[in-house]
mmCIF file of C-alpha atoms and ligand atoms in Angstrom:
data_model
loop_
_atom_site.group_PDB
_atom_site.id
_atom_site.type_symbol
_atom_site.label_atom_id
_atom_site.label_comp_id
_atom_site.label_asym_id
_atom_site.label_seq_id
_atom_site.Cartn_x
_atom_site.Cartn_y
_atom_site.Cartn_z
ATOM 1 C CA MET A 1 -0.096 -0.179 -0.189
ATOM 2 C CA THR A 2 1.446 3.472 -0.767
ATOM 3 C CA GLU A 3 2.043 6.141 1.690
ATOM 4 C CA ILE A 4 0.844 8.751 -0.635
ATOM 5 C CA GLN A 5 -2.236 10.161 1.077
ATOM 6 C CA LYS A 6 -2.816 13.367 -0.466
ATOM 7 C CA GLN A 7 -2.432 15.228 -4.041
ATOM 8 C CA ARG A 8 -1.629 18.738 -4.827
ATOM 9 C CA PHE A 9 -2.751 20.245 -7.954
ATOM 10 C CA GLY A 10 -3.004 23.370 -10.371
ATOM 11 C CA VAL A 11 -6.644 24.652 -10.436
ATOM 12 C CA LEU A 12 -8.017 27.435 -12.386
ATOM 13 C CA THR A 13 -10.650 29.002 -9.719
ATOM 14 C CA LYS A 14 -11.623 32.114 -11.960
ATOM 15 C CA LYS A 15 -10.523 33.605 -15.234
ATOM 16 C CA GLY A 16 -6.657 34.926 -14.943
ATOM 17 C CA GLN A 17 -6.123 33.000 -11.296
ATOM 18 C CA ILE A 18 -4.651 29.737 -10.780
ATOM 19 C CA GLU A 19 -4.355 28.165 -7.450
ATOM 20 C CA VAL A 20 -2.516 25.009 -5.981
ATOM 21 C CA HIS A 21 -4.947 23.550 -3.807
ATOM 22 C CA GLU A 22 -4.629 19.996 -2.314
ATOM 23 C CA ARG A 23 -6.694 17.071 -1.568
ATOM 24 C CA PRO A 24 -7.167 13.729 0.148
ATOM 25 C CA LEU A 25 -5.540 11.147 -2.599
ATOM 26 C CA PRO A 26 -8.749 9.285 -4.149
ATOM 27 C CA LYS A 27 -8.424 5.747 -3.241
ATOM 28 C CA LEU A 28 -6.844 2.915 -5.430
ATOM 29 C CA GLY A 29 -9.472 0.627 -6.738
ATOM 30 C CA ASP A 30 -9.025 -2.559 -8.184
ATOM 31 C CA TYR A 31 -8.754 -1.592 -11.407
ATOM 32 C CA ASP A 32 -6.752 1.422 -11.345
ATOM 33 C CA ILE A 33 -3.167 2.358 -11.325
ATOM 34 C CA LEU A 34 -1.465 5.287 -9.118
ATOM 35 C CA ILE A 35 0.646 7.647 -11.160
ATOM 36 C CA LYS A 36 3.386 9.864 -10.228
ATOM 37 C CA HIS A 37 3.617 12.607 -12.831
ATOM 38 C CA GLU A 38 6.650 13.826 -14.099
ATOM 39 C CA ALA A 39 5.154 16.335 -16.302
ATOM 40 C CA CYS A 40 1.872 17.855 -17.952
ATOM 41 C CA ASN A 41 2.378 20.660 -20.699
ATOM 42 C CA ILE A 42 -0.502 23.336 -20.943
ATOM 43 C CA CYS A 43 -3.225 23.015 -24.098
ATOM 44 C CA THR A 44 -4.430 25.841 -25.507
ATOM 45 C CA THR A 45 -7.598 24.423 -24.132
ATOM 46 C CA ASP A 46 -6.207 25.326 -20.732
ATOM 47 C CA TYR A 47 -4.990 28.462 -21.319
ATOM 48 C CA THR A 48 -7.826 30.066 -23.003
ATOM 49 C CA GLN A 49 -9.877 29.081 -20.056
ATOM 50 C CA TYR A 50 -7.412 31.120 -18.245
ATOM 51 C CA LEU A 51 -7.595 34.015 -20.589
ATOM 52 C CA GLY A 52 -11.440 34.017 -20.206
ATOM 53 C CA LEU A 53 -11.635 33.135 -23.907
ATOM 54 C CA ARG A 54 -13.734 29.833 -23.517
ATOM 55 C CA GLU A 55 -14.939 29.210 -20.019
ATOM 56 C CA HIS A 56 -17.418 26.380 -21.090
ATOM 57 C CA GLN A 57 -15.524 24.045 -18.512
ATOM 58 C CA GLY A 58 -16.768 25.518 -15.822
ATOM 59 C CA TYR A 59 -14.658 26.244 -12.258
ATOM 60 C CA PRO A 60 -12.737 25.464 -10.123
ATOM 61 C CA MET A 61 -11.419 23.533 -13.208
ATOM 62 C CA ALA A 62 -8.602 21.414 -12.144
ATOM 63 C CA GLY A 63 -7.590 20.658 -15.928
ATOM 64 C CA GLY A 64 -4.357 19.355 -17.684
ATOM 65 C CA HIS A 65 -4.802 16.363 -20.022
ATOM 66 C CA GLU A 66 -1.049 16.440 -21.489
ATOM 67 C CA ASP A 67 0.025 14.514 -18.695
ATOM 68 C CA SER A 68 2.954 11.726 -18.103
ATOM 69 C CA GLY A 69 4.280 10.138 -15.498
ATOM 70 C CA PHE A 70 5.674 6.735 -13.858
ATOM 71 C CA ILE A 71 3.795 3.939 -12.242
ATOM 72 C CA VAL A 72 4.054 3.849 -8.257
ATOM 73 C CA GLU A 73 1.154 1.141 -7.596
ATOM 74 C CA VAL A 74 -1.197 -1.157 -9.613
ATOM 75 C CA GLY A 75 -4.697 -2.018 -8.511
ATOM 76 C CA GLU A 76 -5.100 -5.874 -7.352
ATOM 77 C CA LYS A 77 -6.686 -6.461 -10.709
ATOM 78 C CA VAL A 78 -4.991 -4.817 -13.406
ATOM 79 C CA ASN A 79 -2.977 -7.152 -15.907
ATOM 80 C CA GLY A 80 -0.106 -5.873 -18.151
ATOM 81 C CA PHE A 81 1.095 -2.797 -16.239
ATOM 82 C CA SER A 82 4.487 -2.875 -13.856
ATOM 83 C CA VAL A 83 5.468 -0.284 -10.888
ATOM 84 C CA GLY A 84 8.077 1.691 -12.921
ATOM 85 C CA ASP A 85 6.344 1.939 -16.276
ATOM 86 C CA HIS A 86 6.592 5.202 -18.166
ATOM 87 C CA VAL A 87 2.411 6.304 -19.077
ATOM 88 C CA ALA A 88 0.597 8.815 -20.270
ATOM 89 C CA LEU A 89 -2.790 9.184 -20.384
ATOM 90 C CA GLY A 90 -5.615 8.543 -22.958
ATOM 91 C CA CYS A 91 -9.224 10.288 -23.014
ATOM 92 C CA PRO A 92 -11.673 9.902 -20.606
ATOM 93 C CA SER A 93 -14.209 7.336 -20.997
ATOM 94 C CA CYS A 94 -16.843 4.975 -19.188
ATOM 95 C CA GLY A 95 -16.446 1.857 -21.515
ATOM 96 C CA TYR A 96 -20.587 1.240 -21.484
ATOM 97 C CA CYS A 97 -22.367 4.040 -23.307
ATOM 98 C CA ASP A 98 -23.457 4.050 -26.581
ATOM 99 C CA GLU A 99 -20.278 6.128 -28.266
ATOM 100 C CA CYS A 100 -17.710 4.243 -26.263
ATOM 101 C CA LYS A 101 -19.244 0.702 -27.552
ATOM 102 C CA LYS A 102 -18.923 1.956 -30.950
ATOM 103 C CA GLY A 103 -15.106 3.071 -30.320
ATOM 104 C CA ARG A 104 -15.907 6.600 -29.907
ATOM 105 C CA GLU A 105 -14.611 7.476 -26.303
ATOM 106 C CA GLY A 106 -13.535 10.592 -27.071
ATOM 107 C CA PHE A 107 -17.422 11.703 -26.908
ATOM 108 C CA CYS A 108 -18.255 9.461 -23.752
ATOM 109 C CA LYS A 109 -21.821 10.285 -22.521
ATOM 110 C CA TYR A 110 -20.348 10.494 -19.061
ATOM 111 C CA ASN A 111 -17.243 12.248 -19.321
ATOM 112 C CA ASP A 112 -17.927 15.858 -20.638
ATOM 113 C CA MET A 113 -15.964 17.985 -18.563
ATOM 114 C CA THR A 114 -18.664 20.821 -18.590
ATOM 115 C CA VAL A 115 -20.307 18.563 -16.202
ATOM 116 C CA HIS A 116 -18.445 15.838 -14.685
ATOM 117 C CA THR A 117 -17.197 16.874 -10.863
ATOM 118 C CA THR A 118 -15.838 15.262 -8.445
ATOM 119 C CA GLU A 119 -17.712 14.697 -4.463
ATOM 120 C CA ASP A 120 -15.465 17.927 -3.282
ATOM 121 C CA GLY A 121 -16.640 19.816 -6.367
ATOM 122 C CA TYR A 122 -13.621 19.756 -9.065
ATOM 123 C CA HIS A 123 -14.027 19.588 -13.122
ATOM 124 C CA GLY A 124 -11.279 18.272 -14.723
ATOM 125 C CA THR A 125 -9.037 15.212 -14.603
ATOM 126 C CA PHE A 126 -6.220 16.462 -12.069
ATOM 127 C CA GLY A 127 -3.051 16.345 -15.067
ATOM 128 C CA PHE A 128 -1.680 19.332 -13.101
ATOM 129 C CA SER A 129 -1.189 17.112 -10.032
ATOM 130 C CA ASP A 130 1.679 15.610 -7.935
ATOM 131 C CA TYR A 131 -0.066 11.778 -7.652
ATOM 132 C CA VAL A 132 -3.038 10.917 -9.507
ATOM 133 C CA VAL A 133 -5.384 7.856 -9.462
ATOM 134 C CA MET A 134 -6.678 7.193 -12.791
ATOM 135 C CA PRO A 135 -8.700 4.125 -14.206
ATOM 136 C CA ALA A 136 -6.226 1.537 -16.419
ATOM 137 C CA ARG A 137 -8.387 1.576 -19.228
ATOM 138 C CA ARG A 138 -7.142 5.402 -19.308
ATOM 139 C CA VAL A 139 -3.197 4.609 -19.252
ATOM 140 C CA VAL A 140 -0.967 4.083 -22.511
ATOM 141 C CA LYS A 141 2.396 2.956 -21.800
ATOM 142 C CA ILE A 142 4.857 5.125 -23.530
ATOM 143 C CA SER A 143 8.640 4.590 -24.080
ATOM 144 C CA LYS A 144 11.267 5.079 -21.194
ATOM 145 C CA HIS A 145 13.523 6.735 -22.988
ATOM 146 C CA LEU A 146 10.708 9.949 -24.173
ATOM 147 C CA PRO A 147 11.901 13.133 -21.471
ATOM 148 C CA ALA A 148 9.466 15.117 -19.050
ATOM 149 C CA GLY A 149 7.570 16.835 -21.740
ATOM 150 C CA GLU A 150 7.436 14.430 -24.922
ATOM 151 C CA GLY A 151 5.251 11.921 -23.169
ATOM 152 C CA GLY A 152 3.051 15.058 -22.774
ATOM 153 C CA PHE A 153 2.399 14.808 -26.589
ATOM 154 C CA LEU A 154 0.525 11.323 -26.385
ATOM 155 C CA GLU A 155 -3.083 13.357 -26.322
ATOM 156 C CA PRO A 156 -2.405 16.283 -28.986
ATOM 157 C CA LEU A 157 -0.742 13.131 -31.327
ATOM 158 C CA ALA A 158 -3.331 11.236 -30.867
ATOM 159 C CA THR A 159 -5.430 14.074 -32.105
ATOM 160 C CA VAL A 160 -3.679 14.387 -35.442
ATOM 161 C CA SER A 161 -3.636 10.921 -35.874
ATOM 162 C CA LYS A 162 -7.448 10.805 -35.935
ATOM 163 C CA GLY A 163 -7.717 13.730 -38.318
ATOM 164 C CA ILE A 164 -5.274 11.682 -40.619
ATOM 165 C CA LYS A 165 -7.333 8.998 -40.688
ATOM 166 C CA ILE A 166 -10.764 11.050 -41.162
ATOM 167 C CA MET A 167 -9.099 12.442 -44.149
ATOM 168 C CA ASP A 168 -7.713 9.333 -45.585
ATOM 169 C CA THR A 169 -4.644 10.843 -46.828
ATOM 170 C CA LYS A 170 -2.351 8.160 -48.558
ATOM 171 C CA PRO A 171 1.301 8.411 -49.072
ATOM 172 C CA GLY A 172 2.239 10.387 -52.149
ATOM 173 C CA ASP A 173 -0.539 12.675 -51.759
ATOM 174 C CA THR A 174 0.580 16.284 -51.552
ATOM 175 C CA VAL A 175 -0.881 17.959 -47.821
ATOM 176 C CA VAL A 176 -0.770 21.748 -47.250
ATOM 177 C CA VAL A 177 -0.680 22.295 -43.686
ATOM 178 C CA ILE A 178 -1.654 25.803 -42.675
ATOM 179 C CA GLY A 179 0.200 26.925 -39.678
ATOM 180 C CA ALA A 180 3.416 26.011 -37.817
ATOM 181 C CA GLY A 181 2.352 26.454 -34.557
ATOM 182 C CA THR A 182 2.549 23.296 -32.091
ATOM 183 C CA MET A 183 -0.484 21.631 -33.853
ATOM 184 C CA GLY A 184 0.370 22.581 -37.400
ATOM 185 C CA MET A 185 3.610 20.998 -37.142
ATOM 186 C CA LEU A 186 2.542 18.123 -35.201
ATOM 187 C CA ASN A 187 -0.035 17.382 -38.045
ATOM 188 C CA ALA A 188 2.683 17.842 -40.707
ATOM 189 C CA LEU A 189 5.658 15.638 -38.932
ATOM 190 C CA ALA A 190 2.892 12.746 -38.647
ATOM 191 C CA LEU A 191 2.036 13.458 -41.758
ATOM 192 C CA ARG A 192 5.683 13.198 -43.256
ATOM 193 C CA ALA A 193 6.119 9.882 -41.343
ATOM 194 C CA LYS A 194 3.284 8.710 -43.427
ATOM 195 C CA ALA A 195 5.277 9.456 -46.574
ATOM 196 C CA ILE A 196 3.240 12.197 -47.620
ATOM 197 C CA ARG A 197 4.462 15.227 -49.074
ATOM 198 C CA VAL A 198 3.607 18.507 -46.545
ATOM 199 C CA ILE A 199 3.916 21.967 -47.446
ATOM 200 C CA ILE A 200 3.343 24.267 -44.428
ATOM 201 C CA THR A 201 2.586 27.903 -44.329
ATOM 202 C CA GLU A 202 3.761 30.541 -41.849
ATOM 203 C CA PHE A 203 4.202 34.375 -41.189
ATOM 204 C CA MET A 204 5.710 33.948 -38.080
ATOM 205 C CA PRO A 205 9.498 34.262 -38.242
ATOM 206 C CA ASN A 206 10.292 32.194 -35.457
ATOM 207 C CA LYS A 207 7.857 29.242 -36.546
ATOM 208 C CA ILE A 208 8.880 29.762 -40.033
ATOM 209 C CA GLU A 209 12.996 28.927 -38.721
ATOM 210 C CA ASN A 210 11.539 25.779 -36.747
ATOM 211 C CA ALA A 211 9.558 24.495 -39.832
ATOM 212 C CA ARG A 212 12.504 24.740 -41.780
ATOM 213 C CA LYS A 213 15.256 23.141 -39.012
ATOM 214 C CA GLU A 214 13.041 20.090 -39.557
ATOM 215 C CA GLY A 215 13.319 19.757 -42.975
ATOM 216 C CA LEU A 216 9.893 20.948 -44.048
ATOM 217 C CA GLU A 217 8.913 22.664 -47.266
ATOM 218 C CA VAL A 218 7.729 25.940 -46.048
ATOM 219 C CA ILE A 219 5.783 29.341 -46.996
ATOM 220 C CA ASP A 220 6.644 32.181 -45.869
ATOM 221 C CA CYS A 221 3.461 33.889 -46.088
ATOM 222 C CA ASN A 222 5.426 37.549 -45.900
ATOM 223 C CA VAL A 223 7.546 36.596 -48.636
ATOM 224 C CA SER A 224 4.787 35.076 -51.241
ATOM 225 C CA ASP A 225 1.104 34.322 -51.748
ATOM 226 C CA PRO A 226 0.700 31.390 -50.303
ATOM 227 C CA VAL A 227 -2.337 29.844 -52.834
ATOM 228 C CA GLU A 228 -0.046 30.914 -55.819
ATOM 229 C CA GLU A 229 2.934 29.277 -54.164
ATOM 230 C CA VAL A 230 1.038 26.070 -53.430
ATOM 231 C CA LYS A 231 0.278 25.995 -56.992
ATOM 232 C CA LYS A 232 3.887 26.637 -58.083
ATOM 233 C CA LEU A 233 5.130 23.881 -55.975
ATOM 234 C CA THR A 234 2.453 21.478 -57.354
ATOM 235 C CA ASP A 235 2.923 22.587 -61.207
ATOM 236 C CA GLY A 236 -0.356 24.556 -61.193
ATOM 237 C CA GLU A 237 -2.327 21.037 -60.343
ATOM 238 C CA GLY A 238 -3.143 22.259 -56.273
ATOM 239 C CA ALA A 239 -2.928 20.016 -53.173
ATOM 240 C CA ASP A 240 -4.595 16.797 -52.539
ATOM 241 C CA ALA A 241 -5.955 18.107 -48.876
ATOM 242 C CA VAL A 242 -5.435 21.292 -47.084
ATOM 243 C CA TYR A 243 -5.164 20.813 -43.064
ATOM 244 C CA VAL A 244 -5.837 24.161 -41.696
ATOM 245 C CA CYS A 245 -4.466 24.206 -38.374
ATOM 246 C CA VAL A 246 -5.058 28.247 -37.143
ATOM 247 C CA GLY A 247 -8.656 29.279 -36.474
ATOM 248 C CA ASN A 248 -8.930 31.696 -39.113
ATOM 249 C CA THR A 249 -11.241 33.218 -41.727
ATOM 250 C CA VAL A 250 -8.156 33.858 -44.325
ATOM 251 C CA ALA A 251 -6.948 30.686 -44.160
ATOM 252 C CA ASN A 252 -10.287 28.704 -44.165
ATOM 253 C CA ASN A 253 -11.397 30.724 -47.620
ATOM 254 C CA GLN A 254 -7.389 30.243 -48.523
ATOM 255 C CA ALA A 255 -7.564 26.085 -47.983
ATOM 256 C CA VAL A 256 -10.054 26.372 -51.316
ATOM 257 C CA GLU A 257 -7.971 28.003 -53.196
ATOM 258 C CA MET A 258 -5.093 25.906 -52.703
ATOM 259 C CA LEU A 259 -6.829 22.680 -53.525
ATOM 260 C CA LYS A 260 -6.529 20.634 -56.376
ATOM 261 C CA LYS A 261 -9.551 21.243 -59.417
ATOM 262 C CA TYR A 262 -11.688 18.095 -58.311
ATOM 263 C CA TYR A 263 -11.520 15.802 -55.195
ATOM 264 C CA GLY A 264 -9.761 18.209 -53.053
ATOM 265 C CA LYS A 265 -10.400 17.295 -49.149
ATOM 266 C CA ILE A 266 -10.146 20.119 -46.148
ATOM 267 C CA LEU A 267 -9.680 19.506 -42.571
ATOM 268 C CA LEU A 268 -10.615 22.112 -40.329
ATOM 269 C CA PHE A 269 -8.673 20.882 -37.528
ATOM 270 C CA ALA A 270 -8.646 24.353 -35.407
ATOM 271 C CA ALA A 271 -11.053 26.336 -33.453
ATOM 272 C CA SER A 272 -10.257 29.738 -32.182
ATOM 273 C CA TYR A 273 -12.060 32.819 -30.407
ATOM 274 C CA PRO A 274 -13.662 34.913 -31.518
ATOM 275 C CA GLU A 275 -15.158 32.315 -33.727
ATOM 276 C CA PRO A 276 -14.129 32.287 -37.449
ATOM 277 C CA LYS A 277 -15.956 31.844 -40.425
ATOM 278 C CA PHE A 278 -15.824 29.955 -43.521
ATOM 279 C CA GLU A 279 -16.873 32.149 -46.733
ATOM 280 C CA ILE A 280 -17.294 28.903 -49.481
ATOM 281 C CA SER A 281 -20.028 29.190 -52.494
ATOM 282 C CA SER A 282 -22.104 25.664 -51.932
ATOM 283 C CA ASN A 283 -21.650 25.931 -55.635
ATOM 284 C CA VAL A 284 -18.363 25.476 -55.641
ATOM 285 C CA ILE A 285 -18.258 21.979 -53.336
ATOM 286 C CA HIS A 286 -20.858 21.047 -55.358
ATOM 287 C CA TYR A 287 -18.654 21.389 -59.247
ATOM 288 C CA ARG A 288 -15.672 20.510 -57.806
ATOM 289 C CA HIS A 289 -16.774 17.855 -55.416
ATOM 290 C CA ILE A 290 -14.913 19.217 -52.622
ATOM 291 C CA GLN A 291 -14.890 17.457 -49.116
ATOM 292 C CA ILE A 292 -14.891 19.376 -46.381
ATOM 293 C CA PHE A 293 -14.655 17.632 -42.375
ATOM 294 C CA GLY A 294 -14.098 18.703 -39.089
ATOM 295 C CA THR A 295 -12.101 16.992 -36.152
ATOM 296 C CA THR A 296 -11.563 17.317 -31.899
ATOM 297 C CA GLY A 297 -10.281 15.082 -29.785
ATOM 298 C CA ALA A 298 -9.604 11.435 -30.062
ATOM 299 C CA ASP A 299 -10.734 8.020 -29.193
ATOM 300 C CA LEU A 300 -8.797 5.288 -27.400
ATOM 301 C CA VAL A 301 -7.420 3.518 -30.656
ATOM 302 C CA ASP A 302 -5.690 6.882 -31.902
ATOM 303 C CA PHE A 303 -3.679 7.159 -28.433
ATOM 304 C CA ILE A 304 -2.134 3.655 -29.046
ATOM 305 C CA ASP A 305 -1.567 4.985 -32.445
ATOM 306 C CA SER A 306 0.427 8.124 -31.420
ATOM 307 C CA ALA A 307 2.394 5.990 -28.520
ATOM 308 C CA LYS A 308 3.549 3.876 -31.513
ATOM 309 C CA LEU A 309 4.589 7.442 -33.512
ATOM 310 C CA LEU A 310 6.218 8.548 -30.765
ATOM 311 C CA ASN A 311 7.840 5.526 -28.698
ATOM 312 C CA SER A 312 9.851 4.628 -32.312
ATOM 313 C CA GLY A 313 10.884 7.917 -32.948
ATOM 314 C CA GLN A 314 8.870 8.210 -36.550
ATOM 315 C CA VAL A 315 7.299 11.990 -34.924
ATOM 316 C CA LYS A 316 9.959 13.903 -32.909
ATOM 317 C CA VAL A 317 8.569 16.097 -30.463
ATOM 318 C CA THR A 318 11.746 17.969 -28.999
ATOM 319 C CA SER A 319 11.384 21.205 -31.376
ATOM 320 C CA LEU A 320 7.476 21.836 -30.361
ATOM 321 C CA LEU A 321 8.659 22.203 -26.296
ATOM 322 C CA GLU A 322 9.798 25.156 -24.747
ATOM 323 C CA LYS A 323 13.218 24.883 -23.109
ATOM 324 C CA LYS A 324 12.210 26.585 -19.666
ATOM 325 C CA TYR A 325 10.420 24.626 -17.112
ATOM 326 C CA PHE A 326 8.004 25.691 -14.317
ATOM 327 C CA ASP A 327 7.066 23.535 -11.429
ATOM 328 C CA LEU A 328 3.930 23.120 -10.258
ATOM 329 C CA ASP A 329 4.427 25.648 -7.365
ATOM 330 C CA HIS A 330 5.223 28.435 -10.746
ATOM 331 C CA ILE A 331 2.109 27.306 -12.601
ATOM 332 C CA LYS A 332 0.867 30.584 -12.752
ATOM 333 C CA ASP A 333 4.254 31.769 -14.638
ATOM 334 C CA ALA A 334 3.877 28.416 -16.697
ATOM 335 C CA PHE A 335 0.478 29.566 -17.735
ATOM 336 C CA GLU A 336 1.885 33.489 -18.517
ATOM 337 C CA GLU A 337 4.594 32.047 -20.722
ATOM 338 C CA ALA A 338 1.837 29.860 -22.342
ATOM 339 C CA THR A 339 0.095 32.930 -23.916
ATOM 340 C CA VAL A 340 2.959 34.357 -25.261
ATOM 341 C CA PRO A 341 2.063 34.534 -29.254
ATOM 342 C CA GLY A 342 4.759 32.313 -30.899
ATOM 343 C CA ASN A 343 5.222 30.199 -27.809
ATOM 344 C CA TYR A 344 5.298 26.258 -28.187
ATOM 345 C CA ARG A 345 3.893 24.035 -25.727
ATOM 346 C CA VAL A 346 5.251 25.135 -22.271
ATOM 347 C CA THR A 347 5.870 22.418 -19.379
ATOM 348 C CA VAL A 348 5.105 22.188 -15.514
ATOM 349 C CA ARG A 349 7.309 19.719 -13.940
ATOM 350 C CA MET A 350 5.423 17.822 -11.030
ATOM 351 C CA ASN A 351 8.175 15.940 -9.468
ATOM 352 C CA ASP A 352 11.916 15.360 -10.451
ATOM 353 C CA LEU A 353 12.269 11.788 -11.244
HETATM 354 ZN ZN1 ZN B 1 -4.746 19.575 -25.368
HETATM 355 ZN ZN1 ZN B 2 -18.755 6.223 -22.499
#
């Protein structure tokens, strides 16, 4: 039996306010796993709530879902996991609702963060905590060699894997990714790992530089018109698909112009607040057979796929992390850092391991 009795965790108590609270550690059930968190990255969802731009999840929000750590104890009936395993978390899901049974755990009817509350009144999944008790069905093994922060990419990379599946993008296809932020880059790297030609567009100088360092074909939107440039790079044909990884009306509209004449596909990967628009004539969709998809979140199968990409090194995320770490007591500074435009993922270190 573990000696650990309490968990300390970061919690958003209102717009612009994040505190460190303490509560008794939930009891380890037969099918649960106790994890000592190493790190949790701050997702856009986390800091847009902090900024008050999207507060639908409610308060007090004990958020953080890009967390990873090491197993300290396993429940009596859990098979296949051992103390010391390096793990990250899949989506919360009940396993028995209709959505779960269809394999759409990301849309589990009983794990909506806006309604899910602990007995002592918290929302969220306690990613920003030193220790956490999780049902084994959520826990995914990751390589011991992944440094702190990189394991936290299990979740965002799972959402990317899901999007690529929805789009049915094939080796040899040419894809334009709009935006070289964390999620744009993650899409680009995962697509490239599947032998897909990727052209990425960006206007922020540090992101352009990083994308070039990663060896990607980059269109600098300060220098050339991205639509014209895509046409040039594809011998006038246009792209098979455009993944829009920024929430922006201009980008949405550009995507249509960048596509090949017939059967092009668009993936609307990003949300943004205030809400962007998508201005397109339905005749254009009709005559050109354009297919438009949306995606958000991920299902358990996508987390397994994501773990394979991370563990094998097929997708390396080192350049998508800010180098500076923050500990739990400085979580407010970490959130401030995460809101700086142009920054990649910011990591909160929960324990020194
Ligand atoms: Zn996230
Ligand atoms: Zn469910």
